[in-house]
GROMACS .gro file of C-alpha atoms in nm:
model
  500
    1MET     CA    1  -0.005  -0.014  -0.044
    2LYS     CA    2   0.090   0.373  -0.148
    3ARG     CA    3   0.182   0.550   0.147
    4ARG     CA    4  -0.116   0.848   0.106
    5GLN     CA    5  -0.307   0.719  -0.172
    6PHE     CA    6  -0.675   0.698  -0.051
    7LEU     CA    7  -1.047   0.674  -0.242
    8LYS     CA    8  -1.153   0.994  -0.170
    9SER     CA    9  -1.070   1.256   0.051
   10THR     CA   10  -1.317   1.515   0.117
   11ALA     CA   11  -1.264   1.816   0.319
   12VAL     CA   12  -1.419   2.155   0.352
   13THR     CA   13  -1.038   2.366   0.295
   14GLY     CA   14  -0.884   2.101   0.117
   15VAL     CA   15  -0.629   2.088   0.407
   16GLY     CA   16  -0.635   1.994   0.670
   17CYS     CA   17  -0.882   2.079   0.988
   18GLY     CA   18  -0.702   2.404   1.044
   19PHE     CA   19  -0.792   2.579   0.872
   20LEU     CA   20  -1.138   2.687   0.867
   21PRO     CA   21  -1.373   2.894   1.119
   22LEU     CA   22  -1.548   2.662   1.347
   23GLN     CA   23  -1.882   2.894   1.252
   24SER     CA   24  -1.822   2.829   0.884
   25MET     CA   25  -1.843   2.489   0.918
   26TRP     CA   26  -2.247   2.464   1.146
   27ALA     CA   27  -2.271   2.755   0.849
   28GLN     CA   28  -2.258   2.481   0.627
   29SER     CA   29  -2.398   2.159   0.804
   30GLY     CA   30  -2.653   1.987   0.638
   31SER     CA   31  -3.008   1.888   0.801
   32GLY     CA   32  -2.865   1.574   0.919
   33LYS     CA   33  -2.655   1.530   1.284
   34THR     CA   34  -2.295   1.360   1.314
   35LEU     CA   35  -2.286   1.048   1.620
   36TYR     CA   36  -2.126   1.403   1.786
   37ASP     CA   37  -2.303   1.640   1.702
   38LYS     CA   38  -2.645   1.384   1.888
   39ILE     CA   39  -2.465   1.397   2.196
   40TRP     CA   40  -2.239   1.697   2.211
   41GLU     CA   41  -2.625   1.942   2.190
   42ALA     CA   42  -2.804   1.639   2.416
   43HIS     CA   43  -2.579   1.720   2.661
   44GLU     CA   44  -2.449   2.073   2.681
   45VAL     CA   45  -2.593   2.302   3.002
   46ALA     CA   46  -2.529   2.626   2.868
   47TYR     CA   47  -2.391   2.800   2.464
   48LEU     CA   48  -2.154   3.072   2.624
   49GLY     CA   49  -2.103   3.207   2.186
   50GLY     CA   50  -1.910   3.113   1.964
   51THR     CA   51  -1.794   2.779   1.994
   52THR     CA   52  -1.813   2.710   2.357
   53SER     CA   53  -2.104   2.551   2.581
   54VAL     CA   54  -2.148   2.420   2.931
   55LEU     CA   55  -2.185   1.987   2.942
   56HIS     CA   56  -2.305   1.795   3.151
   57VAL     CA   57  -2.065   1.484   3.292
   58ASP     CA   58  -2.228   1.152   3.274
   59ARG     CA   59  -1.856   0.950   3.397
   60MET     CA   60  -1.579   1.121   3.571
   61MET     CA   61  -1.268   0.880   3.575
   62ILE     CA   62  -1.008   0.920   3.827
   63PRO     CA   63  -0.693   0.750   3.834
   64ASP     CA   64  -0.438   0.742   4.134
   65TYR     CA   65  -0.476   1.090   4.299
   66GLY     CA   66  -0.868   1.038   4.297
   67PRO     CA   67  -0.860   0.987   4.594
   68ARG     CA   68  -0.588   1.246   4.772
   69VAL     CA   69  -0.839   1.568   4.555
   70ILE     CA   70  -1.179   1.403   4.707
   71LYS     CA   71  -1.070   1.397   5.069
   72ALA     CA   72  -0.928   1.767   4.951
   73LEU     CA   73  -1.215   1.964   4.913
   74LEU     CA   74  -1.411   1.757   5.148
   75GLU     CA   75  -1.188   1.936   5.472
   76GLU     CA   76  -1.246   2.250   5.257
   77GLY     CA   77  -1.621   2.176   5.306
   78GLN     CA   78  -1.660   2.182   4.954
   79THR     CA   79  -1.955   1.857   4.783
   80ILE     CA   80  -1.919   1.675   4.535
   81LYS     CA   81  -2.208   1.682   4.298
   82ASN     CA   82  -2.361   1.325   4.136
   83PRO     CA   83  -1.997   1.118   4.339
   84GLU     CA   84  -2.203   0.855   4.223
   85LEU     CA   85  -2.117   0.934   3.850
   86VAL     CA   86  -1.825   0.906   3.966
   87TRP     CA   87  -1.554   0.678   4.020
   88CYS     CA   88  -1.133   0.624   4.072
   89VAL     CA   89  -0.875   0.351   3.972
   90PRO     CA   90  -0.480   0.323   4.050
   91ASP     CA   91  -0.320   0.281   3.769
   92HIS     CA   92  -0.031   0.516   3.674
   93GLN     CA   93   0.108   0.511   3.982
   94VAL     CA   94   0.161   0.149   4.083
   95SER     CA   95   0.363  -0.086   4.054
   96THR     CA   96   0.296  -0.427   3.813
   97SER     CA   97   0.536  -0.625   3.991
   98PRO     CA   98   0.398  -0.955   4.157
   99GLU     CA   99   0.579  -0.838   4.490
  100ARG     CA  100   0.314  -0.499   4.486
  101TYR     CA  101   0.089  -0.727   4.756
  102ALA     CA  102   0.358  -0.814   4.990
  103ASN     CA  103   0.556  -0.455   4.955
  104PRO     CA  104   0.265  -0.157   4.867
  105SER     CA  105   0.633   0.088   4.891
  106LEU     CA  106   0.672  -0.053   4.499
  107ASN     CA  107   0.397   0.149   4.439
  108LEU     CA  108   0.472   0.536   4.355
  109GLY     CA  109   0.312   0.776   4.694
  110ASN     CA  110   0.118   0.616   4.914
  111VAL     CA  111  -0.116   0.548   4.606
  112ALA     CA  112  -0.206   0.215   4.751
  113GLU     CA  113  -0.266   0.332   5.086
  114GLU     CA  114  -0.425   0.653   4.971
  115PHE     CA  115  -0.815   0.472   4.799
  116THR     CA  116  -0.768   0.191   5.170
  117GLU     CA  117  -0.776   0.542   5.350
  118MET     CA  118  -1.133   0.674   5.208
  119LYS     CA  119  -1.271   0.294   5.090
  120ASP     CA  120  -1.578   0.372   5.318
  121VAL     CA  121  -1.537   0.732   5.273
  122LEU     CA  122  -1.548   0.707   4.863
  123THR     CA  123  -1.844   0.418   4.876
  124GLU     CA  124  -2.122   0.574   5.159
  125MET     CA  125  -2.114   0.904   4.871
  126GLY     CA  126  -2.114   0.670   4.650
  127ILE     CA  127  -1.772   0.713   4.419
  128ARG     CA  128  -1.671   0.401   4.300
  129SER     CA  129  -1.315   0.228   4.403
  130PHE     CA  130  -1.066  -0.049   4.241
  131GLY     CA  131  -0.869   0.010   4.441
  132VAL     CA  132  -0.493  -0.187   4.436
  133ASP     CA  133  -0.614  -0.473   4.579
  134ASP     CA  134  -0.941  -0.474   4.425
  135PRO     CA  135  -1.068  -0.765   4.209
  136GLU     CA  136  -1.109  -0.512   3.906
  137GLN     CA  137  -0.894  -0.275   3.893
  138GLY     CA  138  -0.684  -0.215   3.562
  139ILE     CA  139  -0.567   0.028   3.325
  140GLN     CA  140  -0.875   0.276   3.388
  141HIS     CA  141  -0.901   0.229   2.990
  142VAL     CA  142  -0.960  -0.085   3.007
  143VAL     CA  143  -1.169  -0.132   3.405
  144GLY     CA  144  -1.423   0.159   3.213
  145PRO     CA  145  -1.580  -0.050   2.947
  146GLU     CA  146  -1.565  -0.360   3.071
  147THR     CA  147  -1.733  -0.266   3.447
  148GLY     CA  148  -2.047  -0.135   3.226
  149LEU     CA  149  -1.913   0.255   3.360
  150THR     CA  150  -1.886   0.375   3.010
  151GLN     CA  151  -2.130   0.318   2.765
  152PRO     CA  152  -2.302   0.467   2.451
  153GLY     CA  153  -2.504   0.812   2.480
  154MET     CA  154  -2.234   0.916   2.771
  155LEU     CA  155  -2.038   1.256   2.833
  156MET     CA  156  -1.726   1.132   3.001
  157VAL     CA  157  -1.425   1.299   3.125
  158ALA     CA  158  -1.059   1.183   3.324
  159GLY     CA  159  -0.764   1.372   3.352
  160ASP     CA  160  -0.550   1.158   3.084
  161SER     CA  161  -0.503   1.210   2.735
  162HIS     CA  162  -0.639   0.848   2.573
  163THR     CA  163  -0.905   0.871   2.783
  164CYS     CA  164  -1.089   0.903   2.417
  165THR     CA  165  -1.072   0.524   2.375
  166HIS     CA  166  -1.390   0.480   2.615
  167GLY     CA  167  -1.495   0.677   2.219
  168ALA     CA  168  -1.509   0.284   2.129
  169LEU     CA  169  -1.876   0.253   2.248
  170GLY     CA  170  -2.068   0.512   2.074
  171CYS     CA  171  -2.015   0.800   2.322
  172VAL     CA  172  -1.781   1.116   2.372
  173SER     CA  173  -1.502   1.082   2.598
  174TRP     CA  174  -1.164   1.342   2.651
  175GLY     CA  175  -0.903   1.418   2.862
  176GLY     CA  176  -0.735   1.716   2.944
  177GLU     CA  177  -1.000   1.739   3.276
  178THR     CA  178  -0.895   1.851   3.606
  179PRO     CA  179  -1.112   1.644   3.826
  180ASP     CA  180  -1.225   1.968   4.094
  181ASN     CA  181  -1.412   2.128   3.866
  182VAL     CA  182  -1.670   1.820   3.739
  183LEU     CA  183  -1.666   1.752   4.037
  184LEU     CA  184  -1.760   2.003   4.233
  185THR     CA  185  -2.034   2.164   3.893
  186GLY     CA  186  -2.044   1.876   3.706
  187THR     CA  187  -1.986   2.025   3.425
  188VAL     CA  188  -1.717   2.101   3.195
  189MET     CA  189  -1.677   2.411   2.963
  190ARG     CA  190  -1.549   2.311   2.566
  191GLU     CA  191  -1.463   2.410   2.289
  192ARG     CA  192  -1.705   2.202   2.024
  193ALA     CA  193  -1.494   1.997   1.829
  194ARG     CA  194  -1.547   1.927   1.373
  195ASN     CA  195  -1.644   1.672   1.320
  196LEU     CA  196  -1.406   1.415   1.051
  197ARG     CA  197  -1.506   1.082   0.946
  198VAL     CA  198  -1.265   0.856   0.863
  199ASN     CA  199  -1.357   0.587   0.644
  200MET     CA  200  -1.200   0.232   0.631
  201VAL     CA  201  -1.335  -0.009   0.388
  202GLY     CA  202  -1.190  -0.322   0.232
  203SER     CA  203  -1.042  -0.663   0.375
  204LEU     CA  204  -0.729  -0.696   0.660
  205GLY     CA  205  -0.524  -0.978   0.534
  206GLU     CA  206  -0.364  -1.189   0.810
  207LEU     CA  207  -0.224  -1.080   1.148
  208VAL     CA  208  -0.340  -0.759   1.019
  209GLN     CA  209  -0.470  -0.619   1.349
  210PRO     CA  210  -0.590  -0.295   1.454
  211LYS     CA  211  -0.339  -0.166   1.582
  212ASP     CA  212  -0.253  -0.192   1.205
  213LEU     CA  213  -0.488   0.012   1.061
  214ILE     CA  214  -0.477   0.324   1.312
  215LEU     CA  215  -0.127   0.368   1.300
  216TYR     CA  216  -0.196   0.317   0.881
  217THR     CA  217  -0.384   0.615   0.937
  218ILE     CA  218  -0.240   0.882   1.106
  219GLY     CA  219   0.137   0.755   0.907
  220ALA     CA  220  -0.170   0.815   0.599
  221LEU     CA  221  -0.332   1.199   0.782
  222GLY     CA  222  -0.077   1.292   1.000
  223ALA     CA  223  -0.022   1.358   1.344
  224ASP     CA  224  -0.253   1.631   1.376
  225SER     CA  225  -0.543   1.576   1.106
  226GLY     CA  226  -0.742   1.495   1.347
  227ASN     CA  227  -0.653   1.869   1.432
  228ARG     CA  228  -0.970   2.049   1.683
  229CYS     CA  229  -1.166   1.753   1.508
  230ALA     CA  230  -1.336   1.509   1.642
  231VAL     CA  231  -1.299   1.157   1.460
  232GLU     CA  232  -1.564   0.916   1.376
  233TYR     CA  233  -1.430   0.602   1.220
  234ALA     CA  234  -1.685   0.429   1.027
  235GLY     CA  235  -1.696   0.170   0.706
  236PRO     CA  236  -1.646  -0.181   0.671
  237ILE     CA  237  -1.351  -0.279   0.772
  238VAL     CA  238  -1.477  -0.062   1.212
  239ARG     CA  239  -1.809  -0.281   1.148
  240SER     CA  240  -1.650  -0.627   1.205
  241LEU     CA  241  -1.401  -0.566   1.469
  242SER     CA  242  -1.450  -0.653   1.779
  243VAL     CA  243  -1.501  -0.353   2.005
  244GLU     CA  244  -1.176  -0.475   2.130
  245GLY     CA  245  -1.059  -0.425   1.827
  246ARG     CA  246  -1.317  -0.108   1.854
  247MET     CA  247  -1.084   0.068   2.156
  248SER     CA  248  -0.835   0.001   2.007
  249LEU     CA  249  -0.837   0.265   1.713
  250CYS     CA  250  -0.985   0.532   1.890
  251ASN     CA  251  -0.736   0.463   2.171
  252LEU     CA  252  -0.494   0.696   1.892
  253ALA     CA  253  -0.740   0.891   1.830
  254ILE     CA  254  -0.527   1.176   1.967
  255GLU     CA  255  -0.236   1.067   1.817
  256MET     CA  256  -0.428   1.208   1.533
  257GLY     CA  257  -0.503   1.569   1.706
  258ALA     CA  258  -0.819   1.429   1.757
  259ALA     CA  259  -1.066   1.608   2.053
  260THR     CA  260  -1.232   1.268   2.073
  261GLY     CA  261  -1.220   0.935   1.815
  262MET     CA  262  -1.539   0.710   1.785
  263VAL     CA  263  -1.711   0.408   1.678
  264ALA     CA  264  -2.163   0.466   1.623
  265PRO     CA  265  -2.278   0.204   1.840
  266ASP     CA  266  -2.444  -0.112   1.692
  267ASP     CA  267  -2.557  -0.547   1.793
  268THR     CA  268  -2.228  -0.543   1.847
  269THR     CA  269  -2.219  -0.331   2.084
  270ILE     CA  270  -2.505  -0.347   2.310
  271GLU     CA  271  -2.429  -0.666   2.317
  272TYR     CA  272  -2.120  -0.513   2.435
  273VAL     CA  273  -2.228  -0.381   2.730
  274ALA     CA  274  -2.516  -0.607   2.781
  275ASN     CA  275  -2.250  -0.846   2.954
  276THR     CA  276  -2.146  -0.619   3.156
  277ARG     CA  277  -2.152  -0.534   3.594
  278PHE     CA  278  -2.325  -0.167   3.532
  279ARG     CA  279  -2.534  -0.197   3.276
  280PRO     CA  280  -2.863  -0.078   3.283
  281SER     CA  281  -3.121  -0.266   3.463
  282ASP     CA  282  -3.399  -0.437   3.379
  283GLU     CA  283  -3.594  -0.202   3.410
  284HIS     CA  284  -3.445   0.087   3.221
  285TRP     CA  285  -3.260  -0.204   2.968
  286ASP     CA  286  -3.530  -0.167   2.709
  287GLN     CA  287  -3.510   0.247   2.752
  288ALA     CA  288  -3.154   0.253   2.726
  289VAL     CA  289  -3.124   0.031   2.404
  290ALA     CA  290  -3.371   0.234   2.262
  291TYR     CA  291  -3.167   0.598   2.255
  292TRP     CA  292  -2.858   0.370   2.189
  293GLN     CA  293  -2.982   0.280   1.877
  294THR     CA  294  -3.069   0.661   1.766
  295LEU     CA  295  -2.712   0.785   1.837
  296PRO     CA  296  -2.498   0.664   1.449
  297SER     CA  297  -2.491   0.947   1.244
  298ASP     CA  298  -2.712   1.031   1.005
  299ASP     CA  299  -2.735   0.973   0.625
  300SER     CA  300  -2.817   1.323   0.523
  301ALA     CA  301  -2.491   1.487   0.822
  302SER     CA  302  -2.200   1.673   0.705
  303TRP     CA  303  -1.829   1.649   0.758
  304TYR     CA  304  -1.584   1.865   0.821
  305ARG     CA  305  -1.395   1.603   0.681
  306ASP     CA  306  -1.400   1.283   0.517
  307GLU     CA  307  -1.180   1.052   0.415
  308THR     CA  308  -1.211   0.711   0.340
  309LEU     CA  309  -0.862   0.475   0.275
  310ASP     CA  310  -0.827   0.098   0.163
  311MET     CA  311  -0.637  -0.121   0.441
  312SER     CA  312  -0.676  -0.392   0.156
  313SER     CA  313  -0.353  -0.413   0.081
  314LEU     CA  314  -0.254  -0.324   0.473
  315GLU     CA  315   0.077  -0.521   0.635
  316PRO     CA  316   0.182  -0.511   0.968
  317GLN     CA  317   0.300  -0.127   1.047
  318VAL     CA  318   0.612  -0.050   1.223
  319THR     CA  319   0.728   0.268   1.380
  320TRP     CA  320   1.104   0.404   1.218
  321GLY     CA  321   1.105   0.741   1.425
  322THR     CA  322   0.935   0.924   1.751
  323SER     CA  323   0.551   1.017   1.645
  324PRO     CA  324   0.338   0.837   1.569
  325GLU     CA  325   0.264   0.923   1.235
  326GLN     CA  326   0.627   0.751   1.108
  327VAL     CA  327   0.530   0.458   1.037
  328ILE     CA  328   0.608   0.204   0.759
  329GLY     CA  329   0.505  -0.137   0.761
  330ILE     CA  330   0.727  -0.436   0.783
  331SER     CA  331   0.865  -0.487   0.421
  332ASP     CA  332   0.919  -0.095   0.384
  333ARG     CA  333   1.254   0.111   0.389
  334ILE     CA  334   1.329   0.332   0.624
  335PRO     CA  335   1.289   0.666   0.517
  336ALA     CA  336   1.474   0.970   0.453
  337PRO     CA  337   1.445   1.302   0.520
  338ASP     CA  338   1.448   1.375   0.195
  339ASP     CA  339   1.101   1.148   0.133
  340ALA     CA  340   0.960   1.409   0.390
  341PRO     CA  341   0.731   1.700   0.381
  342PHE     CA  342   0.957   2.043   0.368
  343GLU     CA  343   0.856   2.139   0.676
  344LYS     CA  344   0.880   1.794   0.863
  345ARG     CA  345   1.202   1.685   0.731
  346GLU     CA  346   1.428   1.893   1.020
  347ALA     CA  347   1.146   1.639   1.269
  348TRP     CA  348   1.240   1.332   0.997
  349ALA     CA  349   1.584   1.377   1.064
  350ARG     CA  350   1.614   1.445   1.468
  351ALA     CA  351   1.434   1.066   1.506
  352LEU     CA  352   1.605   0.852   1.281
  353GLU     CA  353   1.916   1.037   1.493
  354TYR     CA  354   1.779   0.943   1.826
  355THR     CA  355   1.671   0.626   1.633
  356LYS     CA  356   1.978   0.526   1.507
  357LEU     CA  357   1.811   0.382   1.195
  358VAL     CA  358   2.013   0.415   0.814
  359PRO     CA  359   1.709   0.544   0.534
  360GLY     CA  360   1.716   0.324   0.246
  361ASN     CA  361   1.733  -0.060   0.539
  362THR     CA  362   1.466  -0.191   0.564
  363ILE     CA  363   1.316  -0.201   0.920
  364ALA     CA  364   1.264  -0.536   0.942
  365ASP     CA  365   1.617  -0.718   1.143
  366THR     CA  366   1.603  -0.474   1.314
  367PRO     CA  367   1.837  -0.633   1.665
  368VAL     CA  368   1.585  -0.556   2.033
  369ASP     CA  369   1.613  -0.533   2.360
  370GLU     CA  370   1.313  -0.578   2.526
  371VAL     CA  371   0.893  -0.613   2.453
  372PHE     CA  372   0.605  -0.463   2.643
  373ILE     CA  373   0.264  -0.620   2.523
  374GLY     CA  374   0.052  -0.419   2.812
  375SER     CA  375  -0.101  -0.031   2.803
  376CYS     CA  376  -0.516   0.107   2.771
  377VAL     CA  377  -0.413  -0.071   2.400
  378GLU     CA  378  -0.395  -0.352   2.330
  379SER     CA  379  -0.387  -0.580   2.699
  380ARG     CA  380  -0.764  -0.734   2.744
  381ILE     CA  381  -0.805  -1.139   2.690
  382SER     CA  382  -0.823  -1.055   2.273
  383ASP     CA  383  -0.536  -0.888   2.307
  384LEU     CA  384  -0.324  -1.142   2.509
  385ARG     CA  385  -0.509  -1.471   2.348
  386VAL     CA  386  -0.371  -1.369   1.963
  387ALA     CA  387   0.046  -1.348   2.163
  388ALA     CA  388   0.008  -1.677   2.304
  389GLU     CA  389  -0.052  -1.812   1.956
  390VAL     CA  390   0.216  -1.661   1.867
  391VAL     CA  391   0.478  -1.736   2.115
  392ARG     CA  392   0.303  -2.045   2.192
  393GLY     CA  393   0.596  -2.404   2.231
  394ARG     CA  394   0.900  -2.157   2.148
  395LYS     CA  395   1.101  -1.933   2.347
  396VAL     CA  396   1.236  -1.583   2.382
  397ALA     CA  397   1.569  -1.485   2.236
  398PRO     CA  398   1.800  -1.434   2.472
  399ASN     CA  399   1.927  -1.172   2.560
  400VAL     CA  400   1.586  -0.976   2.515
  401LEU     CA  401   1.404  -0.901   2.835
  402ALA     CA  402   1.042  -0.907   2.761
  403TRP     CA  403   0.713  -0.853   3.000
  404VAL     CA  404   0.346  -0.891   2.906
  405VAL     CA  405   0.125  -0.666   3.161
  406PRO     CA  406  -0.289  -0.767   3.213
  407GLY     CA  407  -0.486  -0.517   3.168
  408SER     CA  408  -0.740  -0.492   3.464
  409MET     CA  409  -0.771  -0.782   3.731
  410PRO     CA  410  -1.063  -0.947   3.509
  411VAL     CA  411  -0.803  -0.998   3.200
  412LYS     CA  412  -0.551  -1.165   3.425
  413ARG     CA  413  -0.779  -1.418   3.561
  414GLN     CA  414  -0.984  -1.461   3.263
  415ALA     CA  415  -0.593  -1.501   3.101
  416GLU     CA  416  -0.467  -1.775   3.378
  417ALA     CA  417  -0.807  -1.948   3.356
  418GLU     CA  418  -0.728  -1.984   2.982
  419GLY     CA  419  -0.342  -2.112   3.098
  420LEU     CA  420  -0.255  -1.808   2.878
  421ASP     CA  421  -0.033  -1.640   3.174
  422LYS     CA  422   0.202  -1.997   3.166
  423ILE     CA  423   0.226  -2.041   2.785
  424PHE     CA  424   0.353  -1.760   2.842
  425ASN     CA  425   0.618  -1.815   3.111
  426ASP     CA  426   0.737  -2.128   2.957
  427ALA     CA  427   0.850  -1.902   2.736
  428GLY     CA  428   1.067  -1.627   2.855
  429PHE     CA  429   0.850  -1.288   2.921
  430ASP     CA  430   0.746  -1.135   3.259
  431TRP     CA  431   0.378  -1.282   3.374
  432ARG     CA  432   0.295  -0.905   3.533
  433GLU     CA  433  -0.018  -0.748   3.743
  434PRO     CA  434  -0.212  -0.486   3.557
  435GLY     CA  435  -0.140  -0.144   3.531
  436CYS     CA  436   0.048   0.142   3.197
  437SER     CA  437   0.381   0.002   3.331
  438LYS     CA  438   0.627   0.044   3.078
  439CYS     CA  439   0.389   0.290   2.786
  440TYR     CA  440   0.310   0.531   3.089
  441GLY     CA  441   0.709   0.441   3.244
  442SER     CA  442   0.648   0.492   3.559
  443ASN     CA  443   0.726   0.300   3.963
  444GLY     CA  444   1.053   0.207   3.752
  445ASP     CA  445   0.853   0.069   3.468
  446LEU     CA  446   1.085   0.186   3.243
  447VAL     CA  447   1.312   0.101   2.934
  448ALA     CA  448   1.658   0.105   3.050
  449GLN     CA  449   1.877   0.410   2.956
  450GLY     CA  450   1.988   0.342   2.560
  451LYS     CA  451   1.766   0.058   2.471
  452ARG     CA  452   1.542  -0.084   2.148
  453CYS     CA  453   1.223  -0.145   2.281
  454VAL     CA  454   0.936  -0.292   2.091
  455SER     CA  455   0.605  -0.227   2.263
  456ASN     CA  456   0.219  -0.248   2.167
  457SER     CA  457   0.119   0.046   2.352
  458ASN     CA  458   0.080   0.441   2.206
  459ARG     CA  459   0.385   0.652   2.279
  460ASN     CA  460   0.709   0.639   2.149
  461TYR     CA  461   0.828   1.044   2.231
  462VAL     CA  462   1.169   1.100   2.292
  463GLY     CA  463   1.277   0.926   2.623
  464ARG     CA  464   0.893   0.803   2.652
  465GLN     CA  465   0.989   0.423   2.827
  466GLY     CA  466   1.207   0.562   2.978
  467ILE     CA  467   1.630   0.820   2.916
  468ASP     CA  468   1.745   0.769   2.558
  469ALA     CA  469   1.458   0.518   2.525
  470ILE     CA  470   1.411   0.434   2.183
  471THR     CA  471   1.011   0.228   2.137
  472HIS     CA  472   0.843   0.131   1.828
  473LEU     CA  473   0.491   0.073   1.861
  474VAL     CA  474   0.350  -0.243   1.645
  475SER     CA  475   0.008  -0.417   1.656
  476THR     CA  476  -0.011  -0.721   2.004
  477PRO     CA  477   0.111  -1.001   1.761
  478MET     CA  478   0.391  -0.832   1.606
  479ALA     CA  479   0.576  -0.723   1.985
  480ALA     CA  480   0.511  -1.115   2.104
  481ALA     CA  481   0.674  -1.237   1.677
  482ALA     CA  482   1.026  -0.981   1.813
  483ALA     CA  483   1.079  -1.135   2.106
  484ILE     CA  484   1.088  -1.401   2.008
  485ALA     CA  485   1.304  -1.318   1.754
  486GLY     CA  486   1.465  -1.087   1.963
  487ARG     CA  487   1.446  -0.842   1.639
  488ILE     CA  488   1.144  -0.712   1.402
  489VAL     CA  489   1.037  -0.929   1.188
  490ASP     CA  490   0.695  -1.020   1.039
  491VAL     CA  491   0.439  -1.248   1.277
  492ARG     CA  492   0.371  -1.337   0.967
  493LYS     CA  493   0.702  -1.536   0.829
  494LEU     CA  494   0.686  -1.637   1.145
  495MET     CA  495   0.409  -1.816   1.150
  496SER     CA  496   0.454  -2.000   0.857
  497GLY     CA  497   0.780  -2.109   0.936
  498GLU     CA  498   0.962  -1.859   0.683
  499ILE     CA  499   1.169  -1.742   0.972
  500ALA     CA  500   1.314  -1.855   1.339
   0.00000   0.00000   0.00000
């Protein structure tokens, strides 16, 4: 598949999402509404003029510092607005070491103690809290969907930038919000985004994953293509994906510069939510489903920008630089700065200097030191099953440190019930406890200084996983294959026996 060759690309400006005033875009809207517009308007408390409104929040997610913030507000005599819509879970600051329960000091700061100390207070207030030792603890963007705290039609906010993950269930979700205002008012003030649709058509090849779809999309459209936009992923390929696969797409919406990422709810979404703990009660289930079925974008809706990408010839993707947009197929050669658009040549040169790669060489067979499988992108049970199939009966290459970090305690239990942990351990992987781990690089969960890591996470900027650490973003099976081979390889060739 050649870079930047699409079936169709339409934009009001013909340039991108950064050049047309929002008022102009709305003036050109048709009679129909998009998924984003419907949810926005359903939550609008007050219109402040221009592009700004005050919105009601359906769900506020607070990670490690949640109990600390709530305690401080209560001590000031403040009242938490709608506490039943708030939930807290530690993920960034918790250690993923199996020793974390016996040695709480492994967790950064006092996160474990703070959740324990505030547990009864939060429960009495109606705030759901999942501490380090809770059977549902995990990464917030895994815990929300799998428990049913995430539901179609919601407006969800949090501090973490990858809150856009939740949009896979047909809601509007974004990060970057400080908790105090939301906790005290139950609202946020926000600028309305423009509507960008990315249609994915064609068919997926063997072992091509949703992560490959979104990496290719960012590489093709650019890391700034979603600037001031709400991106809706659509098309037959997206419809064919599981909810967990759709989460991989929406997780990296922020890496396109988008305000949020979404997939319209359908029968797949409804079936997923139906099997969660906090789904609407039987009394309200039919009413909820009826509302969710009204949410998909109308056929007559207008789009600020509408892109269609044919994925039929897509192969597994690998980043070569320090941005998700610096990505190529596994059989492609590393580009030179002269190949870049003029305004990006300097950035490409810096990226190649940092990653120590040579233009013209293939990305395949680049030696690796570490492999990380985890993060809020692909640490769910379906991801671990795919990885286990790749490593089953094989061994991690000598001198490669390989970790598997489940996204939540329920994922970990399910994986262990299926024997996946034994497959990973027998192969030479470290089987860890749930948390953000090496994606975020907290609590000592770091890539060693100067080492090269293949990771199924979402960011690869300079130092993201550790001082001078070099990160290649790939899909989960590609990461598993790299651990076995000790170098970046095409997982399809590993599975066919073409390479050892």
